[in-house]
CSV table of C-alpha atoms and ligand atoms in Angstrom, one decimal:
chain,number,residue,atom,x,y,z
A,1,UNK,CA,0.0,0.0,0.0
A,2,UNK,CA,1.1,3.1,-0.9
A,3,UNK,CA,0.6,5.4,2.0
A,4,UNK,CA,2.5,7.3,3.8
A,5,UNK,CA,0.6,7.6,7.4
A,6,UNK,CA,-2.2,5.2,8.3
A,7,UNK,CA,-4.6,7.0,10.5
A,8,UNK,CA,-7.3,3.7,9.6
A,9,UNK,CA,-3.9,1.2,10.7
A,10,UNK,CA,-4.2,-0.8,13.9
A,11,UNK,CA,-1.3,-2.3,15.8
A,12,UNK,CA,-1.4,-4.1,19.4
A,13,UNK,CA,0.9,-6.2,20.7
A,14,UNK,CA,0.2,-9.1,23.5
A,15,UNK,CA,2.7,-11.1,25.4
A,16,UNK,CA,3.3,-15.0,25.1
A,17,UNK,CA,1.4,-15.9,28.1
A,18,UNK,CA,0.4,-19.3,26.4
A,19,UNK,CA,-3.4,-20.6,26.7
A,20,UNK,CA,-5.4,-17.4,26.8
A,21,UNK,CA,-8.4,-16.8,29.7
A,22,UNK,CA,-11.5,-15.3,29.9
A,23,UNK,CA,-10.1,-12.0,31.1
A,24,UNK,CA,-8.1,-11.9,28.1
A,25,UNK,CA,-11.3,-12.6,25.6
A,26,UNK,CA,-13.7,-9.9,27.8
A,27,UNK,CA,-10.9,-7.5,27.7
A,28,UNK,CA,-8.9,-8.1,24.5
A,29,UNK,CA,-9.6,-10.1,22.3
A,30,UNK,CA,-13.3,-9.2,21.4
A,31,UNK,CA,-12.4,-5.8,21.1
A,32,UNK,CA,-9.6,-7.2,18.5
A,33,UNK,CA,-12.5,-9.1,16.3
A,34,UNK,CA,-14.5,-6.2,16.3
A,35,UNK,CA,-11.6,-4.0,14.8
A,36,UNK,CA,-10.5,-6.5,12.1
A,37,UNK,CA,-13.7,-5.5,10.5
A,38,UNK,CA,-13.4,-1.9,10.0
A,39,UNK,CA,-9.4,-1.0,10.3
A,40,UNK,CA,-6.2,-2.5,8.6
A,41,UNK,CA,-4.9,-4.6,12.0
A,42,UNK,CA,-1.3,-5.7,12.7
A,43,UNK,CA,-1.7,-7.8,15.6
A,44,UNK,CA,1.2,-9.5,16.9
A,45,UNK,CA,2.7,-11.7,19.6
A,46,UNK,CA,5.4,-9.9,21.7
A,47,UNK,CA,8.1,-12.1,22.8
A,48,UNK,CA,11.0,-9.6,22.6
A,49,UNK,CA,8.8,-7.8,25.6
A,50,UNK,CA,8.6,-11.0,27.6
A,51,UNK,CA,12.1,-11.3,27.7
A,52,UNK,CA,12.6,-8.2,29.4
A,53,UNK,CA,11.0,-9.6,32.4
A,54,UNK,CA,11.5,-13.3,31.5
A,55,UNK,CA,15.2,-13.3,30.4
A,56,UNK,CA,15.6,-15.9,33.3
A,57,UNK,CA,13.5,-18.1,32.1
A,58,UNK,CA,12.7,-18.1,28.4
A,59,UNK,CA,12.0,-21.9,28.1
A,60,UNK,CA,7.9,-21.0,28.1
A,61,UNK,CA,8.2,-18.7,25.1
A,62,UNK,CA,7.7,-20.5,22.4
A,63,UNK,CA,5.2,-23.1,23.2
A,64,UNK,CA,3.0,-20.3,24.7
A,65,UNK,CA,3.5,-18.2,21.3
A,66,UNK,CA,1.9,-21.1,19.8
A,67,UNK,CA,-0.8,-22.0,22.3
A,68,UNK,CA,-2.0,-17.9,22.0
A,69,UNK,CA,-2.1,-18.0,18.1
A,70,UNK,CA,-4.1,-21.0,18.4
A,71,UNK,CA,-6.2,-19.5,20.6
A,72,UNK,CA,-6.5,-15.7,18.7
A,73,UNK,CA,-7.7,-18.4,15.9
A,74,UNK,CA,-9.9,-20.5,17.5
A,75,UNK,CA,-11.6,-17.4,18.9
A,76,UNK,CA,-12.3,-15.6,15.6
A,77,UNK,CA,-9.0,-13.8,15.3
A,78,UNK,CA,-9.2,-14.1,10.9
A,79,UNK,CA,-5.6,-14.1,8.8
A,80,UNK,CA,-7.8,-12.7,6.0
A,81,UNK,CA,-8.4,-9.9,7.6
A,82,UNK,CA,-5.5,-8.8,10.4
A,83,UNK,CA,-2.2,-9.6,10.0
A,84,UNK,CA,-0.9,-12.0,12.7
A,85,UNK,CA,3.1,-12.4,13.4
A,86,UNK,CA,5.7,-12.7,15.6
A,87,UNK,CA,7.5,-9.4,17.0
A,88,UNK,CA,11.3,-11.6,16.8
A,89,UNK,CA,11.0,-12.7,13.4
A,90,UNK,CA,10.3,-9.1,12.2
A,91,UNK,CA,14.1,-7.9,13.0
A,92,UNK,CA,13.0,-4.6,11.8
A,93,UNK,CA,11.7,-3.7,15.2
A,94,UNK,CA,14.8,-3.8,16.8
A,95,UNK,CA,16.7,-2.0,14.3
A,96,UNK,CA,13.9,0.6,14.4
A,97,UNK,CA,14.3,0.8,18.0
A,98,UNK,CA,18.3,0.8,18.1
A,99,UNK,CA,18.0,4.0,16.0
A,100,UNK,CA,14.9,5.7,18.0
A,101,UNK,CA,17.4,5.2,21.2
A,102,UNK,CA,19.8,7.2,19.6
A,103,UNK,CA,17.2,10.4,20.3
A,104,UNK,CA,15.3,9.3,23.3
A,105,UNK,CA,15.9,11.2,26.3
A,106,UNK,CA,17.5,9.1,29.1
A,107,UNK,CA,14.8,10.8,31.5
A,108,UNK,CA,12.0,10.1,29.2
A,109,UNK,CA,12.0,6.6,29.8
A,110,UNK,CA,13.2,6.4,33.6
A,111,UNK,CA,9.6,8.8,33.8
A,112,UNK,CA,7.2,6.1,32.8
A,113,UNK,CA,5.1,4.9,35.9
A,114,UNK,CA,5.5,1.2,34.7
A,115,UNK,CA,9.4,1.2,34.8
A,116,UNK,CA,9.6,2.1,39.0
A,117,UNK,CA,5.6,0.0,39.3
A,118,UNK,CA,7.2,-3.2,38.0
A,119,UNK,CA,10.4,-3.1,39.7
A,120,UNK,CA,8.3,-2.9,42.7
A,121,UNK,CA,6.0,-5.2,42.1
A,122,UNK,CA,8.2,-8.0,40.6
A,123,UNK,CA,10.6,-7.6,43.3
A,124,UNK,CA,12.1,-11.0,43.2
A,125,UNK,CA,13.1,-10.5,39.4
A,126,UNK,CA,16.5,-8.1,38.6
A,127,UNK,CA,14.9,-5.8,36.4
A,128,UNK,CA,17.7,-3.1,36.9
A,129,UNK,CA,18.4,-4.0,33.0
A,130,UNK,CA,19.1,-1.8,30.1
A,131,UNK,CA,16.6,-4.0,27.9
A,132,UNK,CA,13.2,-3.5,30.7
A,133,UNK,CA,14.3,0.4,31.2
A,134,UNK,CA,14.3,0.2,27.3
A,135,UNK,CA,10.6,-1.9,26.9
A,136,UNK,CA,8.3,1.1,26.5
A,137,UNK,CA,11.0,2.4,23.2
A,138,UNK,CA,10.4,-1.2,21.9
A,139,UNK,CA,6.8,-0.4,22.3
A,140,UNK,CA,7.4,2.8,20.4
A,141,UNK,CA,9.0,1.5,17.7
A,142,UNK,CA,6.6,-1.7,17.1
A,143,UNK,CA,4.1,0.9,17.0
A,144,UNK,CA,5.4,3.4,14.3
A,145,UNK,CA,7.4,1.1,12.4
A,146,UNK,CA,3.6,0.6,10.6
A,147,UNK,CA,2.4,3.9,11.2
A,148,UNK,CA,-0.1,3.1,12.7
A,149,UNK,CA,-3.1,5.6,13.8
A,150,UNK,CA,-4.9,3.4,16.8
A,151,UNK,CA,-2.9,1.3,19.5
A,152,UNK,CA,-6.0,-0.2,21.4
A,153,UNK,CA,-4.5,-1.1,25.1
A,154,UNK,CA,-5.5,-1.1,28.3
A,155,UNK,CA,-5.2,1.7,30.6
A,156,UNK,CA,-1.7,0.9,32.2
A,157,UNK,CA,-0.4,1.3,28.8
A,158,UNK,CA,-1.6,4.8,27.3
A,159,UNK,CA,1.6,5.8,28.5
A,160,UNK,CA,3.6,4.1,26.8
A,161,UNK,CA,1.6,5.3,23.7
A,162,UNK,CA,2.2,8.6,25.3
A,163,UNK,CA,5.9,8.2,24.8
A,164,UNK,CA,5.4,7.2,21.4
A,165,UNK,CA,3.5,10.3,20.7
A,166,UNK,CA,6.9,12.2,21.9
A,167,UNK,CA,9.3,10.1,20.4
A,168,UNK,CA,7.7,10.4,16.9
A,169,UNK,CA,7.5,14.3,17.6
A,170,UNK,CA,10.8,14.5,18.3
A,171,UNK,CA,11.8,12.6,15.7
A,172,UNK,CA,9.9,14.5,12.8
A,173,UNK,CA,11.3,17.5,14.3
A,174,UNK,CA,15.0,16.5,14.3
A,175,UNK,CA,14.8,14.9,11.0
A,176,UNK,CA,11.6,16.3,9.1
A,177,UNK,CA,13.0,19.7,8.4
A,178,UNK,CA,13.4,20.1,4.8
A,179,UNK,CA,15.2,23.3,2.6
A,180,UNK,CA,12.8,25.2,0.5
A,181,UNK,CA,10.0,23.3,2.4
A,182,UNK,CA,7.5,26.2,1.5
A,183,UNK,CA,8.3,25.3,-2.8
A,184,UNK,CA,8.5,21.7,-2.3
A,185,UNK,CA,4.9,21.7,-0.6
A,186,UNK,CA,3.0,24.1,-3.1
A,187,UNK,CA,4.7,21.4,-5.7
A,188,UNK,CA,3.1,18.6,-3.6
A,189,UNK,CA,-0.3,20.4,-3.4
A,190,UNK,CA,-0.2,20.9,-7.1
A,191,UNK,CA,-0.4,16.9,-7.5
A,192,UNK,CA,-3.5,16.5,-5.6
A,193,UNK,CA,-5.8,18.3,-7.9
A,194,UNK,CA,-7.9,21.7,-7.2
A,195,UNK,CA,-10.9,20.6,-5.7
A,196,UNK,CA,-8.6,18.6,-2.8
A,197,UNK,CA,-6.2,21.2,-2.6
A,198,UNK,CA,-9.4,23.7,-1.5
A,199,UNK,CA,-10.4,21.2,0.7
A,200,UNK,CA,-6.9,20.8,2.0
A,201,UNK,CA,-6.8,24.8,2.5
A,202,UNK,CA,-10.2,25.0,4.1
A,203,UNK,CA,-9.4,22.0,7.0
A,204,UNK,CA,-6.1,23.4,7.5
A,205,UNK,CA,-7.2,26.6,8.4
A,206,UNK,CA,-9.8,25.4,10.6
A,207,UNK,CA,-7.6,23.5,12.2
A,208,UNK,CA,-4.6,26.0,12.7
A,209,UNK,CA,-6.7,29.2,13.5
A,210,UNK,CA,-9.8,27.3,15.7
A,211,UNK,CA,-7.9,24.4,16.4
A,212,UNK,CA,-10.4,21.7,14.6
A,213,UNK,CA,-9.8,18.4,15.9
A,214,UNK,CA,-12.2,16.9,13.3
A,215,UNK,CA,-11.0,19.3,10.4
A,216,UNK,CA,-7.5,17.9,11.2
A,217,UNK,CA,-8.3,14.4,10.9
A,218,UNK,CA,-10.4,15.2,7.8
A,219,UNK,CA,-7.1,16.5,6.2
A,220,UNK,CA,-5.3,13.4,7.5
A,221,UNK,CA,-7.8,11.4,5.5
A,222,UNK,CA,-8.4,13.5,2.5
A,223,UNK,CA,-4.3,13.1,2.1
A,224,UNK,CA,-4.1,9.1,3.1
A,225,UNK,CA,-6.8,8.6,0.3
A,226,UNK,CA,-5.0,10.6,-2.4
A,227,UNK,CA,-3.5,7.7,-5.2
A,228,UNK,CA,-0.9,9.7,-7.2
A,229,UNK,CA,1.1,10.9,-4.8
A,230,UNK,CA,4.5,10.1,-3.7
A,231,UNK,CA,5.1,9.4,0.7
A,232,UNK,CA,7.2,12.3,-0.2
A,233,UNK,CA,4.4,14.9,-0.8
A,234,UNK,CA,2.3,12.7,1.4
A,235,UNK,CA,4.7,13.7,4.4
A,236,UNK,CA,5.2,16.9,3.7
A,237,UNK,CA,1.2,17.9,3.6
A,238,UNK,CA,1.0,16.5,6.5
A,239,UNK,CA,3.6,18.0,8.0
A,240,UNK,CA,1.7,21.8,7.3
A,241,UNK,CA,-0.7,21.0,8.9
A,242,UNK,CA,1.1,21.2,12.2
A,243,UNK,CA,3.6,23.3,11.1
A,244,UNK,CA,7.2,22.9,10.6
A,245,UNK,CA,9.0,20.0,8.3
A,246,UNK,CA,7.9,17.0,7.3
A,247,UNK,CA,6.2,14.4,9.1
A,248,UNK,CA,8.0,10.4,8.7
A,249,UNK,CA,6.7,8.9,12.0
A,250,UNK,CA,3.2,10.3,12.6
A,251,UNK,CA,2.1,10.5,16.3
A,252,UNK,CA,-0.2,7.0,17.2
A,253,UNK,CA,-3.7,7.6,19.4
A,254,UNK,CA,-4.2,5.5,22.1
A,255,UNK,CA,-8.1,3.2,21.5
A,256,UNK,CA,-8.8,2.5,24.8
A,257,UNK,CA,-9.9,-0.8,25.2
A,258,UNK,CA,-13.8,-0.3,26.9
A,259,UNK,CA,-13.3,-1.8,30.1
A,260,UNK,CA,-14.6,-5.1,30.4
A,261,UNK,CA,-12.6,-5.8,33.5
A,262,UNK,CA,-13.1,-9.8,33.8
A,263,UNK,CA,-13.7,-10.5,37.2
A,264,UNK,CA,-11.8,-14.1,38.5
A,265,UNK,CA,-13.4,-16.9,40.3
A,266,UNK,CA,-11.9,-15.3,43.9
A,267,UNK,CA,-13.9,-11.6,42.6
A,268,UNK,CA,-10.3,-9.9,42.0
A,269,UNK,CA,-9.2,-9.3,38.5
A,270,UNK,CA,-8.7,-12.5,36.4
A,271,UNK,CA,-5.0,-13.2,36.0
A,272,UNK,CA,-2.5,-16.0,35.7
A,273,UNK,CA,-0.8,-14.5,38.5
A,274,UNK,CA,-4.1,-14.8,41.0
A,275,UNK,CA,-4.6,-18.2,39.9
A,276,UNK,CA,-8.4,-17.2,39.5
A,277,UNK,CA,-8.6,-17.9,36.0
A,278,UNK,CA,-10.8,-20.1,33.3
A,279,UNK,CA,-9.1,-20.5,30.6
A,280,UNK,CA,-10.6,-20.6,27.1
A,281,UNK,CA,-9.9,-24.5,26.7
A,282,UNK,CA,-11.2,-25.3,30.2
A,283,UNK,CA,-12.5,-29.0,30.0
A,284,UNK,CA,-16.1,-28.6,30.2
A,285,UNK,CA,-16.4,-30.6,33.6
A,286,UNK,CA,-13.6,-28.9,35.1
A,287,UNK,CA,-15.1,-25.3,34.2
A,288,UNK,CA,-18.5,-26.4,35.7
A,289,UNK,CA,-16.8,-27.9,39.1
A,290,UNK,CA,-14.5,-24.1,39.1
A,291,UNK,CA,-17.4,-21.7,39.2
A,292,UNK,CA,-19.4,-24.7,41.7
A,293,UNK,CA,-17.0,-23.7,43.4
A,294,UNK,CA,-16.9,-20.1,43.6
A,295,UNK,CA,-16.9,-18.6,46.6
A,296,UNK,CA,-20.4,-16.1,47.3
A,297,UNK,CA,-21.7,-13.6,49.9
A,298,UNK,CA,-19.9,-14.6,53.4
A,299,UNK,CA,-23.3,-13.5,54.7
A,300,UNK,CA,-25.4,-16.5,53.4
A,301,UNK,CA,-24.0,-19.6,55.5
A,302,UNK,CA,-27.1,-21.3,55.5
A,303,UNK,CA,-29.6,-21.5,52.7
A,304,UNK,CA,-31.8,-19.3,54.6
A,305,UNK,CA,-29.5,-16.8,55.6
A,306,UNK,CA,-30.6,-13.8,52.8
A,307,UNK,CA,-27.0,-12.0,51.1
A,308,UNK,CA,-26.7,-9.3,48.6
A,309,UNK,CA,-25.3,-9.2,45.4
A,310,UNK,CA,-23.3,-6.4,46.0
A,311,UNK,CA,-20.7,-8.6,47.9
A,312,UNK,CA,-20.8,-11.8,45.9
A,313,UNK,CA,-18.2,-12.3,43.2
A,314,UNK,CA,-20.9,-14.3,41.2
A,315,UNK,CA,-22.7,-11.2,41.0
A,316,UNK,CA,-19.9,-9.7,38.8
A,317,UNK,CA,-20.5,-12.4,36.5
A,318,UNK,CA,-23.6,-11.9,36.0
A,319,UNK,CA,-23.6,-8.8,34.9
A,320,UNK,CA,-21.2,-9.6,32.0
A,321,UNK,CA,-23.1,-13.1,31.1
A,322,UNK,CA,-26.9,-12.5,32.3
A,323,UNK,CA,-29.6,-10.8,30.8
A,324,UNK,CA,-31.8,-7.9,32.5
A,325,UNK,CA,-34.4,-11.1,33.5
A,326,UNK,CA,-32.0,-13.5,35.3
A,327,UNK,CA,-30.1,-10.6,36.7
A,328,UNK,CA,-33.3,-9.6,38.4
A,329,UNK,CA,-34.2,-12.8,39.5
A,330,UNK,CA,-30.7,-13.1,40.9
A,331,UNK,CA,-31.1,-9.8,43.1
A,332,UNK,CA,-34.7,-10.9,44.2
A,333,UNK,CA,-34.0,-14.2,45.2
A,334,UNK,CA,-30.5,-13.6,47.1
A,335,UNK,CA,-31.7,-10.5,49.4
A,336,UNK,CA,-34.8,-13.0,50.0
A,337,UNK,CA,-33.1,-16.3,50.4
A,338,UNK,CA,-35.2,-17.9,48.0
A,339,UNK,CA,-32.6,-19.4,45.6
A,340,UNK,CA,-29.6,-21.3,46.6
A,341,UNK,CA,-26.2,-19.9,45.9
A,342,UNK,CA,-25.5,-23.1,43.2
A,343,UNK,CA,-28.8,-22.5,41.7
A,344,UNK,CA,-27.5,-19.0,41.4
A,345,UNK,CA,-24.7,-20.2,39.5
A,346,UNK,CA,-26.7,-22.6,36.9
A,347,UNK,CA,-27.1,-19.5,34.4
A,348,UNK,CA,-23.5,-18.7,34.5
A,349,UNK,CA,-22.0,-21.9,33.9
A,350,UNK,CA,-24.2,-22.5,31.1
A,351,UNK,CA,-23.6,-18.9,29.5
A,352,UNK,CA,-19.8,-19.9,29.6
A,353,UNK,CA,-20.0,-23.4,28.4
A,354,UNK,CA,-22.3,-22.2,25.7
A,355,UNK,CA,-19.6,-19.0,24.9
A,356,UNK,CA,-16.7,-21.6,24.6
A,357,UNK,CA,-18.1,-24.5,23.1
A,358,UNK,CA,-17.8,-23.3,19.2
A,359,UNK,CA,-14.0,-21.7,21.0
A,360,UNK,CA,-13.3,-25.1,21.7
A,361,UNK,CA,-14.3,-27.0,18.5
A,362,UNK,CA,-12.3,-24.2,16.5
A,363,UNK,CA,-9.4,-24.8,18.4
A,364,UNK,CA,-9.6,-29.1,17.9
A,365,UNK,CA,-9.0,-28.3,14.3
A,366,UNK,CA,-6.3,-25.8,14.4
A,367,UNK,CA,-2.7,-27.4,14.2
A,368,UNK,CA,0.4,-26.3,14.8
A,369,UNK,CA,1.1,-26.4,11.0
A,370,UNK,CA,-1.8,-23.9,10.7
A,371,UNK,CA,-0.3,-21.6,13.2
A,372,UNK,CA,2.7,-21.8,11.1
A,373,UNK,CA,1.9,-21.2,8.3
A,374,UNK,CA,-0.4,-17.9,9.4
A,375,UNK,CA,2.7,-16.6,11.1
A,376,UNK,CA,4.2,-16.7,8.4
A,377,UNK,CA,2.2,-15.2,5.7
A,378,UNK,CA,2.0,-12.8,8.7
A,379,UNK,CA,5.6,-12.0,9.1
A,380,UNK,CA,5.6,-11.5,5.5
A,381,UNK,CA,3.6,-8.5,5.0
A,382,UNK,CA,4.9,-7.3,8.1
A,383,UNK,CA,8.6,-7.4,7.3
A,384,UNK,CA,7.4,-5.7,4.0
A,385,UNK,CA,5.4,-2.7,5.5
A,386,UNK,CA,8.3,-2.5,8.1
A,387,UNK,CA,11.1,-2.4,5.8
A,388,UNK,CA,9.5,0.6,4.0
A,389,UNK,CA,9.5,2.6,7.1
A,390,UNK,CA,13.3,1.8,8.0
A,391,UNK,CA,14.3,3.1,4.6
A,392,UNK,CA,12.8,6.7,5.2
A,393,UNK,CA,13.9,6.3,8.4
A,394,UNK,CA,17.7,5.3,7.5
A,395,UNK,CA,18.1,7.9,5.3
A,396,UNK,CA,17.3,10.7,7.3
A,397,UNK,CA,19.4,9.5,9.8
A,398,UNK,CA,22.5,9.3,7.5
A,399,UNK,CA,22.2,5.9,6.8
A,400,UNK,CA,22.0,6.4,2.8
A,401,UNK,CA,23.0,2.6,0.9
A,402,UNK,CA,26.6,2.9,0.0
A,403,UNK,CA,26.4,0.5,-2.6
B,501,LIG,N1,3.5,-3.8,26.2
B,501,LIG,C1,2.3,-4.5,25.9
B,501,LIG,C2,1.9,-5.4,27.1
B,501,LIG,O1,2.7,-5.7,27.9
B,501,LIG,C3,2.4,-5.4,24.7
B,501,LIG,C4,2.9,-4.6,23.5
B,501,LIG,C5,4.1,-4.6,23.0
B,501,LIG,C6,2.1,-3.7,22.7
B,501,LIG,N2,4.2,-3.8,21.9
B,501,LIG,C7,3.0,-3.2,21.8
B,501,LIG,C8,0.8,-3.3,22.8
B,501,LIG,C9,2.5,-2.3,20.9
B,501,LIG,C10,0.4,-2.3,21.9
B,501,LIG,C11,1.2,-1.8,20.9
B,501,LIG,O2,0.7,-5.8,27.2
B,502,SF4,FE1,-23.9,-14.7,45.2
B,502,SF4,FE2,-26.0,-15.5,43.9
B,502,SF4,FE3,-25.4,-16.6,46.2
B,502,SF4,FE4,-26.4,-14.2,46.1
B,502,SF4,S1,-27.4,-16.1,45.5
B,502,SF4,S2,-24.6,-14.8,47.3
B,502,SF4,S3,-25.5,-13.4,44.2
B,502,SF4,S4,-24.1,-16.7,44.3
């Protein structure tokens, strides 16, 4: 594709974690289906970002890289549609990132929250490492190496978009700048035809004397969808529209994932790490005996004893899985006593069972040699789109071929 910024692009990234959970299909993973539908995705699994924690103990990264894609599959996650590879076999990433580090302010990245937070938090790892104080420049460069408009993440990383935002900024500004840019941009305008070029004008102005959000992303559009122009003229229009020289890496916005925050079998957040989780290949019996098991209201130690929803874990669950019926039959009968707490549960497990079952069957039928050979086509196109970038990119860092 000819283009030289992608506002419509999609990228997101997820970490080998292996067999994906409920929590990950609530929160991510839907959201992911939805967007293959209406954007250009680039969806891929980030193992160069587990090994900044994981360095110690790499041994789970590849057969979990293999048990997510078959799950991203078995869930509805389409080849035809998104583009699905592996971060390591797209080298271009680090190259892009070795060359962003060359601008990135030391205090930039010792200011993201996450760096000090996961110190903290994983204590009992050494993460006083050059490659986790670099993770959220990695991040950066994944994201613009496709120019992509939309990261969708959750909230504890719109910062690291944030950085992006800067890094790219700084970048255009260090190596955008152009001589004569005033001549070469009337030259570029000229290409795109008179009607577009009054458009062009009208948004621009809007946006630069009123400060038009909307008019600005008009003009990002109106130049994306222009077909007989070079990235060249392409950067350079865009460029105006700020101000200043041309824009190479244009500035991602975060998509913030709507919160579907998954709630475990124990009520907190459903994570590996809480050992709360159902995962999205749960044997049927085993999923029914989990959420049997689920703990409710403390209140309600005898059948009798009436509880309230408010305090009951399973109540969280319903209001992802029930409808407005059964959840009002659920509040009724609790603050009454007059259903039993496993009775309570009945809807739920069958909601689930009935969610995963068509997961499941997918899944039976997707082998490894399928995964393969999508991560491959993948990595393909991705290398391709990638490699574009880091030729702009090299050459206005000095890096013209030599032979
Ligand atoms: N850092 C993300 C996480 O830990 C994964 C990720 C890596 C990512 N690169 C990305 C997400 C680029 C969005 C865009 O969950
Ligand atoms: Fe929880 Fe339902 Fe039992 Fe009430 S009846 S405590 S909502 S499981």
């Amino acid at each position: 594709m000819q283009v030289a910024t992608h506002h419509q692009r999609i990228l997101s990234g997820m970490r080998p974690t292996g067999a994906l959970h409920l929590g990950h299909y609530h929160g991510v993973i839907k959201n992911w289906i939805r967007l293959q539908d209406t954007y250009q995705c680039f969806l891929f699994v980030a193992d160069w970002h587990a090994l900044t924690t994981h360095y110690a103990n790499p041994g789970i990264i590849h057969t979990s890289t293999i048990e997510m894609v078959i799950d991203w599959l078995a869930t509805g996650i389409d080849p035809e549609k998104a583009t699905i590879f592996v971060q390591s076999q797209v080298p271009e990433h680090a190259e892009l990132h070795l060359l962003l580090s060359m601008m990135t302010p030391l205090g930039w990245l010792e200011r993201v929250p996450t760096y000090k937070d996961q110190q903290e938090k994983l204590k009992e790892k050494d993460l006083a490492t050059y490659g986790f104080l670099g993770y959220p420049l990695l991040q950066s460069a994944d994201i613009l190496i496709y120019k992509a408009g939309l990261v969708p993440v959750g909230e504890d990383q719109v910062a690291h978009v944030e950085l992006t935002r800067e890094v790219a900024k700084r970048f255009n500004h260090l190596y955008g700048k152009e001589d004569k840019f005033e001549e070469k941009l009337a030259i570029s305008m000229r290409k795109m035809g008179k009607k577009q070029v009054k458009h062009y004008r009208n948004y621009k102005r809007a946006y630069q004397e009123k400060g038009d959000q909307e008019a600005l992303l008009a003009a990002k559009t109106l130049i994306d969808s222009q077909q007989n122009i070079s990235i060249e003229d392409k950067e350079r229009l865009l460029g105006a529209l700020e101000g200043g020289g041309k824009v190479i890496l244009p500035e991602p916005q975060a998509l913030l994932t709507p919160a579907a925050k998954m709630p475990g079998l124990d009520g907190q957040k459903m994570s590996k790490s809480y050992h709360n989780t159902i995962s999205l290949r749960e044997d049927p019996q085993q999923l029914s005996d989990k959420l049997r098991k689920m703990p409710t209201d403390p209140a309600r130690v005898r059948l009798h004893d009436p509880g309230n929803p408010k305090n009951c874990p399973v109540w969280q669950l319903h209001t992802i899985y029930s409808d407005e019926e059964t959840k009002n039959w659920v509040q009724a009968g609790c603050q009454s006593a007059k259903i039993g707490c496993l009775d309570c549960k009945t809807p739920i497990i069958d909601a689930v069972l009935t969610e995963l079952a068509p997961i499941q069957e997918r899944a039976k039928a997707i082998t490894e040699q399928k995964v393969q050979e999508t991560l491959q086509k993948g990595t393909q196109m991705a290398r391709e789109e990638a490699e574009k970038t880091l030729q702009e990119v090299r050459q206005v860092m000095g890096l013209t071929p030599l032979f």
